[in-house]
Coordinates of N, CA and C in Angstrom, one line a residue:
M1 N 34.4 -30.4 -0.3 CA 34.5 -31.5 -0.7 C 34.6 -31.6 -2.3
I2 N 35.6 -31.6 -3.3 CA 35.5 -31.5 -4.5 C 35.6 -33.2 -5.0
I3 N 34.0 -33.5 -5.6 CA 33.7 -34.7 -6.1 C 34.3 -34.8 -7.8
K4 N 35.5 -35.8 -7.9 CA 36.1 -36.3 -9.1 C 35.2 -36.9 -9.6
I5 N 34.4 -36.8 -11.1 CA 34.3 -37.1 -12.0 C 34.6 -37.8 -12.8
V6 N 34.5 -38.6 -12.8 CA 34.5 -39.7 -14.9 C 33.5 -39.7 -15.6
T7 N 33.1 -39.7 -16.9 CA 32.4 -39.8 -17.7 C 32.7 -40.8 -18.9
V8 N 31.5 -41.8 -18.9 CA 32.1 -42.8 -20.5 C 31.0 -42.9 -21.2
S9 N 30.8 -42.5 -22.4 CA 29.8 -42.6 -23.1 C 30.8 -42.0 -24.7
S10 N 30.1 -43.2 -26.2 CA 30.8 -43.1 -26.9 C 30.3 -42.0 -28.0
N11 N 29.1 -41.2 -27.5 CA 28.3 -39.7 -28.2 C 29.1 -39.1 -27.7
T12 N 29.3 -38.0 -28.4 CA 30.5 -36.7 -28.4 C 29.5 -35.5 -28.0
F13 N 27.6 -35.4 -27.9 CA 27.0 -34.6 -27.5 C 26.7 -35.4 -26.2
V14 N 26.7 -36.4 -25.9 CA 26.5 -36.5 -24.3 C 27.6 -36.3 -23.7
Q15 N 28.8 -36.6 -24.0 CA 29.9 -36.1 -23.5 C 30.0 -34.2 -23.3
L16 N 29.5 -34.1 -24.3 CA 29.5 -32.7 -24.3 C 28.2 -31.9 -23.1
G17 N 27.1 -32.5 -22.6 CA 26.4 -31.9 -22.3 C 26.6 -32.1 -20.4
L18 N 27.3 -33.6 -20.2 CA 28.1 -34.0 -19.3 C 28.7 -33.1 -18.5
R19 N 29.7 -32.9 -19.7 CA 30.9 -31.8 -18.7 C 30.5 -30.1 -18.5
R20 N 29.2 -30.0 -19.6 CA 28.8 -28.6 -19.4 C 27.8 -28.6 -18.0
I21 N 27.2 -29.8 -17.6 CA 26.2 -29.9 -16.3 C 27.3 -29.9 -15.3
F22 N 28.5 -30.0 -15.1 CA 29.3 -30.5 -14.1 C 30.5 -29.5 -13.8
E23 N 30.6 -28.5 -15.2 CA 31.2 -27.4 -14.8 C 30.8 -26.2 -14.6
G24 N 29.4 -26.1 -14.3 CA 28.6 -25.2 -13.5 C 28.3 -25.2 -12.1
H25 N 29.0 -26.7 -11.7 CA 29.6 -26.8 -10.2 C 30.0 -26.9 -9.4
S26 N 30.2 -25.9 -8.8 CA 31.7 -25.7 -7.6 C 32.8 -27.0 -7.1
G27 N 31.8 -27.9 -6.8 CA 31.8 -28.8 -6.5 C 32.6 -30.1 -6.6
A28 N 32.7 -29.9 -8.2 CA 32.8 -30.8 -8.8 C 33.9 -31.1 -10.0
V29 N 34.5 -31.6 -10.4 CA 35.8 -31.6 -11.5 C 35.7 -32.5 -12.4
V30 N 35.3 -32.7 -13.7 CA 35.5 -33.6 -14.3 C 37.4 -34.5 -14.8
V31 N 37.4 -35.6 -14.2 CA 39.4 -35.6 -14.6 C 39.5 -36.8 -15.6
G32 N 38.1 -37.2 -15.8 CA 38.3 -37.9 -17.2 C 37.4 -38.5 -18.5
E33 N 37.6 -38.4 -19.2 CA 36.4 -38.6 -20.1 C 36.6 -40.0 -20.9
C34 N 35.5 -40.9 -21.4 CA 36.5 -42.3 -22.2 C 35.1 -42.8 -22.9
P35 N 35.5 -43.1 -23.8 CA 34.5 -43.8 -24.9 C 33.8 -44.8 -25.0
R36 N 34.6 -45.9 -24.2 CA 34.3 -47.3 -23.9 C 34.5 -47.9 -22.7
G37 N 34.2 -49.2 -22.4 CA 34.5 -49.4 -21.1 C 35.8 -50.7 -20.8
A38 N 36.9 -51.0 -21.8 CA 37.6 -51.2 -21.8 C 38.7 -50.0 -21.3
A39 N 38.8 -49.2 -22.0 CA 39.4 -48.3 -22.1 C 39.1 -47.2 -20.6
A40 N 37.7 -47.3 -20.4 CA 37.6 -46.6 -19.0 C 38.1 -47.2 -17.5
R41 N 38.2 -48.6 -18.0 CA 38.3 -48.7 -16.5 C 40.0 -48.3 -16.0
D42 N 41.0 -48.2 -16.9 CA 42.4 -47.9 -17.1 C 41.9 -46.4 -16.2
L43 N 41.1 -45.8 -17.2 CA 41.2 -44.5 -16.6 C 40.3 -44.0 -15.0
V44 N 39.9 -45.2 -14.8 CA 38.9 -44.6 -13.6 C 39.9 -45.0 -12.3
E45 N 41.3 -45.9 -13.0 CA 42.1 -46.8 -11.7 C 43.3 -46.1 -11.3
K46 N 43.1 -45.0 -12.7 CA 44.5 -43.5 -12.8 C 43.9 -42.7 -12.0
E47 N 42.8 -42.7 -11.9 CA 42.4 -41.4 -11.6 C 41.4 -41.5 -10.4
R48 N 41.1 -42.6 -10.0 CA 39.9 -42.6 -8.7 C 39.4 -41.5 -8.1
P49 N 38.2 -41.7 -9.4 CA 37.2 -41.0 -9.2 C 36.3 -41.2 -8.2
D50 N 35.3 -40.2 -7.9 CA 34.3 -40.7 -6.9 C 33.2 -40.9 -7.9
L51 N 33.0 -40.4 -8.7 CA 31.6 -40.6 -9.3 C 32.4 -40.9 -10.8
I52 N 31.2 -42.1 -11.2 CA 31.4 -42.5 -12.7 C 29.7 -42.4 -13.2
V53 N 29.8 -41.8 -14.2 CA 28.8 -41.4 -15.2 C 28.2 -42.1 -16.2
V54 N 27.8 -43.5 -16.3 CA 27.9 -44.0 -17.7 C 26.4 -44.2 -18.7
D55 N 26.8 -43.7 -19.8 CA 25.9 -43.7 -20.9 C 25.6 -44.8 -21.7
L56 N 24.7 -45.8 -20.8 CA 24.4 -47.3 -21.2 C 24.2 -47.6 -22.6
E57 N 24.0 -46.5 -23.3 CA 23.5 -46.6 -24.8 C 23.8 -46.3 -25.7
S58 N 25.5 -46.6 -25.3 CA 26.5 -46.5 -26.2 C 27.6 -47.5 -26.4
D59 N 26.9 -48.6 -26.8 CA 27.8 -50.4 -26.7 C 28.5 -50.3 -25.5
M60 N 27.8 -49.6 -24.1 CA 28.2 -50.6 -23.0 C 27.4 -51.8 -22.5
S61 N 28.0 -52.6 -21.4 CA 27.4 -53.5 -21.3 C 27.1 -53.9 -19.8
Q62 N 26.4 -54.5 -19.1 CA 26.9 -55.0 -17.7 C 27.8 -55.2 -17.4
F63 N 28.7 -56.1 -18.3 CA 30.3 -56.7 -17.8 C 31.2 -55.4 -18.0
D64 N 30.6 -54.6 -18.6 CA 31.8 -53.2 -18.8 C 31.7 -52.3 -17.1
V65 N 30.0 -52.2 -17.0 CA 30.0 -51.5 -15.7 C 30.7 -52.7 -14.2
G66 N 30.6 -54.0 -14.6 CA 31.5 -54.6 -13.8 C 33.1 -54.6 -13.4
L67 N 33.5 -54.6 -14.7 CA 35.0 -53.9 -15.1 C 35.2 -52.5 -13.9
L68 N 34.4 -51.5 -14.3 CA 34.5 -50.2 -13.6 C 34.1 -50.2 -12.1
R69 N 32.9 -51.2 -11.7 CA 33.1 -51.2 -10.7 C 34.2 -52.2 -10.0
Q70 N 35.1 -53.2 -10.5 CA 36.3 -53.9 -9.6 C 37.4 -52.4 -9.7
G71 N 37.5 -51.8 -10.7 CA 38.6 -50.8 -10.8 C 38.5 -49.3 -10.0
A72 N 37.1 -49.4 -9.6 CA 37.3 -48.5 -8.8 C 36.0 -48.9 -7.6
P73 N 36.1 -49.9 -6.9 CA 35.1 -50.4 -5.8 C 34.7 -49.3 -5.2
H74 N 35.1 -47.8 -4.6 CA 34.3 -47.0 -3.7 C 34.1 -45.7 -4.4
A75 N 33.9 -46.0 -5.7 CA 33.2 -45.0 -6.5 C 31.7 -45.4 -7.1
R76 N 31.0 -43.6 -6.6 CA 29.4 -44.7 -7.1 C 29.1 -44.3 -8.5
I77 N 28.1 -45.6 -9.0 CA 28.4 -45.3 -10.5 C 26.7 -44.9 -10.5
V78 N 26.6 -44.0 -12.1 CA 25.2 -43.7 -12.1 C 25.0 -44.1 -13.9
V79 N 24.2 -45.0 -14.3 CA 23.8 -45.0 -15.6 C 22.7 -44.7 -15.8
L80 N 23.0 -44.0 -17.5 CA 21.9 -42.9 -17.9 C 21.5 -43.8 -18.6
T81 N 20.1 -44.1 -19.0 CA 19.4 -45.0 -20.0 C 18.6 -44.7 -20.2
G82 N 17.6 -44.7 -21.6 CA 16.5 -44.8 -22.0 C 15.6 -46.1 -21.7
W83 N 14.2 -45.7 -21.5 CA 13.6 -46.6 -21.6 C 13.6 -47.9 -22.5
A84 N 13.7 -47.9 -23.3 CA 14.0 -49.4 -24.5 C 14.9 -49.7 -23.6
D85 N 16.1 -49.5 -23.0 CA 17.2 -50.4 -22.3 C 16.6 -50.4 -21.1
M86 N 15.8 -50.6 -20.3 CA 15.4 -50.8 -18.8 C 16.3 -52.0 -18.5
E87 N 15.9 -53.4 -19.3 CA 16.7 -54.6 -18.5 C 17.8 -54.2 -18.7
R88 N 18.7 -53.7 -19.7 CA 20.3 -53.8 -19.4 C 20.3 -52.6 -18.5
G89 N 19.7 -51.3 -18.0 CA 20.1 -51.0 -16.6 C 19.8 -52.1 -15.7
R90 N 18.8 -52.7 -15.5 CA 18.5 -53.5 -14.0 C 20.0 -54.4 -14.0
Q91 N 20.6 -55.2 -15.5 CA 21.6 -55.5 -15.3 C 23.0 -54.9 -14.9
A92 N 22.8 -53.9 -15.0 CA 24.0 -52.9 -14.9 C 24.1 -52.9 -13.4
L93 N 22.8 -52.8 -12.5 CA 22.4 -52.6 -11.0 C 23.1 -53.6 -10.6
E94 N 23.0 -54.5 -11.2 CA 23.4 -56.1 -10.5 C 24.7 -56.4 -10.5
A95 N 25.4 -55.7 -11.6 CA 26.9 -55.5 -11.9 C 27.8 -54.7 -11.2
G96 N 27.3 -53.7 -10.6 CA 27.9 -52.8 -9.5 C 27.2 -51.3 -9.3
A97 N 26.5 -51.1 -10.3 CA 25.8 -49.7 -10.9 C 25.1 -49.5 -9.3
D98 N 24.8 -48.1 -8.9 CA 24.1 -47.7 -8.0 C 23.0 -47.0 -8.2
V99 N 23.0 -46.4 -9.1 CA 21.9 -45.6 -10.1 C 21.3 -45.9 -11.2
I100 N 20.4 -46.0 -11.3 CA 19.8 -45.7 -13.0 C 19.1 -44.2 -12.7
M101 N 19.3 -44.2 -13.9 CA 18.5 -42.7 -14.5 C 18.5 -42.3 -15.4
M102 N 16.8 -42.1 -15.9 CA 16.8 -41.7 -17.5 C 16.8 -40.4 -18.2
K103 N 17.4 -40.5 -19.0 CA 18.0 -39.6 -20.3 C 17.0 -38.2 -19.9
C104 N 15.8 -38.7 -20.1 CA 14.1 -37.3 -19.8 C 14.5 -36.9 -18.4
Q105 N 15.2 -37.1 -18.1 CA 15.0 -36.3 -16.3 C 16.4 -35.4 -16.6
P106 N 15.9 -34.1 -15.6 CA 16.5 -33.4 -15.9 C 17.8 -33.1 -15.2
A107 N 19.0 -32.7 -15.7 CA 20.3 -32.4 -15.2 C 20.2 -32.3 -13.8
S108 N 19.4 -31.5 -13.0 CA 19.4 -31.0 -11.4 C 19.8 -32.3 -10.7
L109 N 18.7 -33.3 -11.0 CA 19.5 -35.2 -10.5 C 20.9 -35.4 -10.6
L110 N 21.4 -35.1 -11.3 CA 23.4 -35.3 -11.7 C 23.4 -34.3 -10.1
L111 N 23.3 -33.0 -10.6 CA 24.1 -32.4 -9.6 C 23.1 -32.8 -7.8
A112 N 22.0 -33.0 -7.4 CA 21.9 -33.5 -6.6 C 22.5 -34.4 -5.8
I113 N 22.8 -34.9 -7.0 CA 24.2 -36.7 -6.4 C 25.0 -36.3 -6.3
I114 N 25.8 -35.1 -6.7 CA 27.0 -34.4 -5.6 C 27.0 -33.7 -4.8
E115 N 25.8 -33.1 -4.5 CA 25.2 -32.3 -3.4 C 25.7 -33.3 -2.2
S116 N 25.0 -34.7 -2.6 CA 24.3 -35.5 -1.6 C 25.9 -35.9 -0.9
M117 N 26.9 -36.4 -2.3 CA 28.0 -37.2 -2.2 C 29.0 -36.2 -1.3
A118 N 28.8 -34.7 -1.3 CA 29.9 -33.7 -1.1 C 29.4 -33.5 0.9
K119 N 28.2 -33.8 1.1 CA 28.1 -33.8 2.7 C 27.8 -35.2 3.3
S120 N 27.9 -36.4 2.6 CA 27.9 -37.3 3.1 C 28.9 -38.6 2.5
P121 N 30.2 -38.3 2.4 CA 31.1 -38.6 1.6 C 31.1 -40.7 2.2
G122 N 31.0 -41.1 1.1 CA 30.5 -42.8 1.3 C 29.4 -43.3 1.5
A123 N 28.6 -42.5 1.9 CA 26.9 -42.8 2.2 C 26.5 -43.3 0.7
P124 N 25.4 -44.4 0.8 CA 25.2 -44.2 -0.8 C 24.1 -43.0 -1.1
V125 N 23.8 -42.6 -2.4 CA 23.7 -41.7 -3.3 C 22.0 -41.8 -3.1
S126 N 21.4 -40.9 -2.7 CA 20.1 -40.9 -2.8 C 19.3 -39.5 -3.1
H127 N 17.9 -39.7 -3.7 CA 17.4 -38.9 -3.8 C 15.7 -39.2 -4.2
P128 N 15.6 -39.7 -3.0 CA 14.0 -40.3 -3.1 C 12.9 -39.9 -4.6
R129 N 12.7 -38.5 -4.2 CA 11.8 -37.8 -5.1 C 12.2 -37.7 -6.5
T130 N 13.7 -38.4 -6.8 CA 13.7 -38.3 -8.2 C 14.3 -39.3 -9.2
L131 N 15.2 -40.5 -8.3 CA 15.9 -41.2 -8.9 C 14.9 -42.1 -9.5
V132 N 15.1 -42.5 -10.2 CA 14.2 -44.2 -10.2 C 14.4 -45.3 -10.1
F133 N 15.6 -45.7 -10.0 CA 16.2 -47.1 -9.3 C 17.4 -46.9 -8.6
K134 N 17.6 -47.6 -7.2 CA 18.6 -47.4 -6.6 C 19.3 -48.8 -6.0
Q135 N 20.6 -49.2 -6.1 CA 20.8 -50.8 -5.8 C 21.8 -50.3 -4.7
D136 N 21.5 -50.9 -3.1 CA 21.7 -50.9 -2.0 C 23.2 -52.1 -2.3
R137 N 24.6 -51.5 -2.2 CA 25.4 -52.0 -2.5 C 25.3 -53.5 -1.5
G138 N 25.7 -54.7 -2.1 CA 25.5 -55.6 -0.8 C 24.2 -56.2 -0.9
G139 N 22.6 -55.8 -1.7 CA 21.6 -55.8 -1.5 C 21.1 -56.8 -2.4
T140 N 19.8 -56.6 -2.6 CA 19.0 -57.3 -3.4 C 18.4 -55.7 -5.0
P141 N 18.7 -56.7 -6.2 CA 17.8 -55.9 -7.4 C 16.6 -55.4 -6.8
P142 N 16.8 -53.7 -7.3 CA 15.8 -52.6 -7.0 C 14.3 -53.5 -6.9
A143 N 13.0 -52.5 -6.6 CA 12.5 -53.1 -7.4 C 11.6 -51.5 -7.5
Q144 N 10.9 -52.0 -8.7 CA 9.9 -50.1 -8.9 C 9.3 -49.4 -8.0
P145 N 9.3 -48.2 -7.9 CA 8.9 -47.4 -7.2 C 7.4 -48.1 -7.3
E146 N 6.5 -47.7 -5.9 CA 5.4 -48.5 -5.6 C 4.5 -47.4 -6.8
A147 N 3.4 -48.4 -7.5 CA 2.6 -47.8 -8.3 C 1.7 -49.2 -8.4
P148 N 0.3 -49.0 -8.7 CA -0.7 -49.6 -8.9 C -0.6 -50.3 -10.4
A149 N -0.7 -51.7 -10.4 CA -0.5 -52.2 -11.7 C -1.7 -52.3 -12.3
S150 N -2.7 -52.1 -12.1 CA -4.1 -52.4 -12.7 C -4.1 -51.6 -14.1
H151 N -4.3 -52.5 -15.1 CA -4.4 -51.6 -15.9 C -5.8 -50.9 -16.5
S152 N -6.5 -51.3 -15.6 CA -8.0 -50.9 -15.8 C -8.4 -49.0 -15.2
K153 N -7.4 -48.9 -14.2 CA -7.0 -47.7 -13.9 C -6.5 -46.8 -15.3
M154 N -6.2 -46.9 -15.8 CA -6.0 -46.0 -17.8 C -7.3 -46.0 -17.7
E155 N -8.1 -46.8 -18.1 CA -9.6 -46.3 -18.3 C -10.4 -45.2 -18.0
T156 N -9.9 -45.2 -16.6 CA -10.7 -44.3 -15.8 C -10.6 -42.7 -16.3
L157 N -9.1 -42.7 -17.4 CA -8.6 -41.6 -17.9 C -9.3 -40.9 -18.8
T158 N -10.1 -39.4 -19.1 CA -10.4 -38.9 -20.2 C -9.5 -39.3 -21.2
E159 N -9.9 -38.6 -22.4 CA -9.1 -38.5 -24.0 C -7.9 -37.1 -23.9
R160 N -8.2 -36.3 -23.3 CA -7.0 -35.8 -22.9 C -6.5 -35.9 -22.0
E161 N -6.6 -36.4 -20.6 CA -5.7 -36.9 -19.6 C -4.8 -38.0 -20.1
R162 N -4.8 -38.9 -21.1 CA -4.0 -39.9 -21.7 C -3.4 -39.3 -22.6
A163 N -3.8 -38.3 -22.7 CA -2.7 -37.1 -24.1 C -1.8 -36.5 -23.5
V164 N -2.5 -35.8 -21.7 CA -1.1 -35.4 -21.1 C -0.5 -36.6 -20.3
A165 N -0.3 -37.3 -20.1 CA 0.2 -39.0 -19.5 C 1.2 -39.5 -20.5
A166 N 0.8 -39.6 -21.8 CA 1.4 -39.9 -22.8 C 2.6 -39.0 -23.3
L167 N 2.1 -37.6 -23.1 CA 3.5 -36.8 -23.4 C 4.1 -36.8 -22.3
I168 N 4.0 -36.9 -21.0 CA 4.3 -36.9 -19.8 C 5.5 -38.0 -20.2
G169 N 4.8 -39.4 -20.5 CA 5.9 -40.7 -20.8 C 6.7 -39.8 -21.5
Q170 N 6.7 -39.7 -22.9 CA 8.0 -39.0 -23.8 C 8.8 -37.9 -23.1
G171 N 8.8 -37.8 -22.0 CA 9.4 -36.9 -21.6 C 9.1 -35.5 -21.8
L172 N 8.4 -34.6 -21.9 CA 7.8 -33.4 -22.3 C 7.6 -32.1 -20.6
S173 N 7.6 -31.4 -21.0 CA 7.7 -30.4 -20.1 C 6.2 -29.7 -19.6
N174 N 5.5 -29.3 -18.7 CA 4.5 -28.8 -18.8 C 4.4 -27.7 -19.9
R175 N 5.3 -27.4 -20.0 CA 5.1 -26.2 -21.1 C 5.0 -26.2 -22.1
D176 N 6.0 -27.4 -22.7 CA 5.9 -28.5 -24.4 C 4.2 -29.1 -24.0
I177 N 3.7 -29.6 -23.2 CA 2.7 -30.2 -23.0 C 1.5 -29.1 -23.5
A178 N 1.5 -28.1 -23.1 CA 0.9 -27.3 -22.7 C 1.1 -26.6 -24.7
E179 N 2.0 -26.1 -25.1 CA 2.1 -25.6 -26.5 C 1.6 -27.0 -27.1
R180 N 1.6 -28.0 -27.4 CA 1.5 -29.1 -27.9 C -0.1 -29.1 -28.2
L181 N -0.8 -29.1 -27.0 CA -1.7 -29.3 -26.9 C -2.9 -28.1 -26.9
F182 N -2.4 -27.2 -26.8 CA -3.0 -25.5 -27.6 C -3.9 -25.7 -26.2
I183 N -3.2 -25.8 -24.8 CA -3.7 -25.3 -23.5 C -2.6 -24.2 -22.3
S184 N -3.1 -24.2 -21.6 CA -2.2 -23.5 -20.6 C -1.4 -24.6 -19.9
E185 N -0.6 -24.0 -19.0 CA 0.4 -24.9 -18.2 C -0.4 -25.2 -16.9
T186 N -1.7 -23.9 -16.6 CA -2.5 -24.3 -15.2 C -3.4 -25.6 -15.7
T187 N -4.1 -25.2 -17.1 CA -5.0 -26.9 -17.2 C -3.8 -27.7 -17.1
V188 N -2.6 -28.0 -17.7 CA -1.7 -29.2 -18.0 C -1.5 -29.5 -16.3
R189 N -1.9 -28.7 -15.2 CA -1.5 -29.1 -13.6 C -2.5 -29.8 -13.0
H190 N -3.8 -28.8 -13.9 CA -4.8 -29.3 -13.4 C -5.3 -31.2 -13.7
H191 N -5.0 -31.1 -14.5 CA -4.8 -32.1 -15.8 C -4.0 -33.0 -15.1
L192 N -2.8 -33.2 -14.8 CA -2.0 -34.0 -13.7 C -2.1 -34.1 -12.3
T193 N -3.2 -34.0 -12.0 CA -3.1 -33.7 -10.3 C -4.8 -34.9 -10.7
S194 N -5.4 -34.4 -11.2 CA -6.7 -35.4 -11.4 C -6.1 -36.8 -11.7
I195 N -5.2 -36.8 -12.7 CA -4.6 -38.0 -13.2 C -4.0 -38.7 -12.3
F196 N -3.2 -38.1 -11.3 CA -2.3 -38.7 -10.1 C -3.3 -39.2 -9.3
D197 N -4.8 -38.6 -9.1 CA -5.9 -38.8 -8.4 C -6.5 -40.3 -8.7
K198 N -6.8 -40.7 -10.0 CA -7.2 -41.4 -10.5 C -6.2 -43.1 -10.9
V199 N -5.2 -42.4 -10.9 CA -4.2 -43.8 -11.0 C -3.5 -44.1 -9.7
G200 N -3.4 -43.0 -8.7 CA -3.3 -43.7 -7.4 C -1.5 -43.6 -7.1
V201 N -1.0 -42.1 -7.9 CA 0.5 -41.7 -7.4 C 0.7 -41.0 -7.3
S202 N 1.8 -40.5 -6.3 CA 1.9 -39.0 -5.6 C 2.8 -38.7 -6.4
N203 N 3.4 -38.6 -7.3 CA 4.4 -37.5 -8.3 C 4.7 -38.3 -9.6
R204 N 5.1 -37.1 -9.8 CA 5.5 -37.6 -11.8 C 6.2 -38.7 -11.9
Q205 N 7.5 -38.9 -11.4 CA 8.6 -39.8 -11.1 C 7.6 -41.7 -11.7
K206 N 6.7 -41.1 -10.4 CA 5.9 -42.7 -10.5 C 4.3 -42.9 -11.6
L207 N 4.1 -41.2 -12.2 CA 3.3 -41.7 -12.9 C 3.9 -42.1 -14.7
L208 N 5.3 -41.6 -14.4 CA 6.3 -41.7 -15.6 C 6.7 -43.4 -15.5
L209 N 6.6 -44.1 -14.6 CA 7.4 -45.5 -14.8 C 5.4 -46.5 -15.4
L210 N 4.8 -45.7 -14.6 CA 3.1 -46.3 -15.1 C 2.6 -45.9 -16.3
V211 N 3.1 -44.6 -17.4 CA 3.1 -44.6 -18.0 C 3.9 -45.6 -18.9
H212 N 4.9 -45.7 -19.0 CA 5.8 -46.9 -19.3 C 4.8 -48.3 -19.3
R213 N 4.8 -48.6 -18.3 CA 4.0 -49.9 -18.0 C 2.9 -50.1 -18.6
W214 N 2.2 -49.2 -18.9 CA 1.0 -49.2 -19.7 C 0.8 -48.8 -20.8
K215 N 2.4 -48.7 -22.1 CA 2.6 -48.6 -23.3 C 2.1 -47.1 -23.2
L216 N 1.8 -46.3 -22.6 CA 1.0 -44.7 -22.7 C 1.5 -44.0 -23.6
A217 N 2.9 -44.4 -23.5 CA 4.1 -43.1 -24.0 C 4.5 -43.5 -25.6
E218 N 3.5 -44.6 -26.0 CA 3.6 -44.9 -27.5 C 2.2 -45.0 -28.1
L219 N 1.6 -43.8 -27.4 CA 0.3 -43.0 -27.9 C 0.7 -42.0 -29.1
N220 N -0.1 -41.8 -30.1 CA 0.3 -40.8 -31.2 C -0.6 -39.6 -30.3
V221 N 0.2 -38.7 -30.1 CA -0.9 -37.6 -29.7 C -0.2 -36.4 -30.9
P222 N -1.9 -36.1 -31.2 CA -1.7 -35.1 -32.4 C -1.5 -33.6 -32.0
A223 N -0.3 -33.2 -32.9 CA 0.5 -31.9 -32.7 C -0.7 -30.8 -32.7

């Protein structure tokens, strides 16, 4: 099954990046690109895509997402956003989007969605290790993945562990963190293992949510 995709973004670089991601997958084809909501509805009604990828940071609103849902009731809608727009992301879910993804997450997540759709046409997209939020069509707005809310757990982290957590929140990879802090990638992994244990999370994505909940991502980490 070939997954037909429409991308919606007024940012040329985002459009180019999405096109490159999808062109590298034999099971996907981009059938249309559009800068904003009103014209996008006409496009999806014409092309009848299986997947619509919406850049929420390009003057899009939950109203636009609702229009896309009306124009393509059977398509899956993935919303790309940043941490500053999480409230708008939640509103987009309520308007009909299926998934919110953070722009700091790897492109492999989008490809995982395509593979999931190809294997199970019509089923809700799901990749529990990586997708941040998912809306079950007709269900209730999603909750954040389980993570302890106690701010006191942050105080158990060492200064170096806080720096590592802050850089995770800023979207850096283990290699980038190692270079930034002048340590090895192995040491970064050891710090992450310790952080996971102290704050009570089991993976990087849950830590990412917790870091932003505690505003650790705003910590100024010296280069």
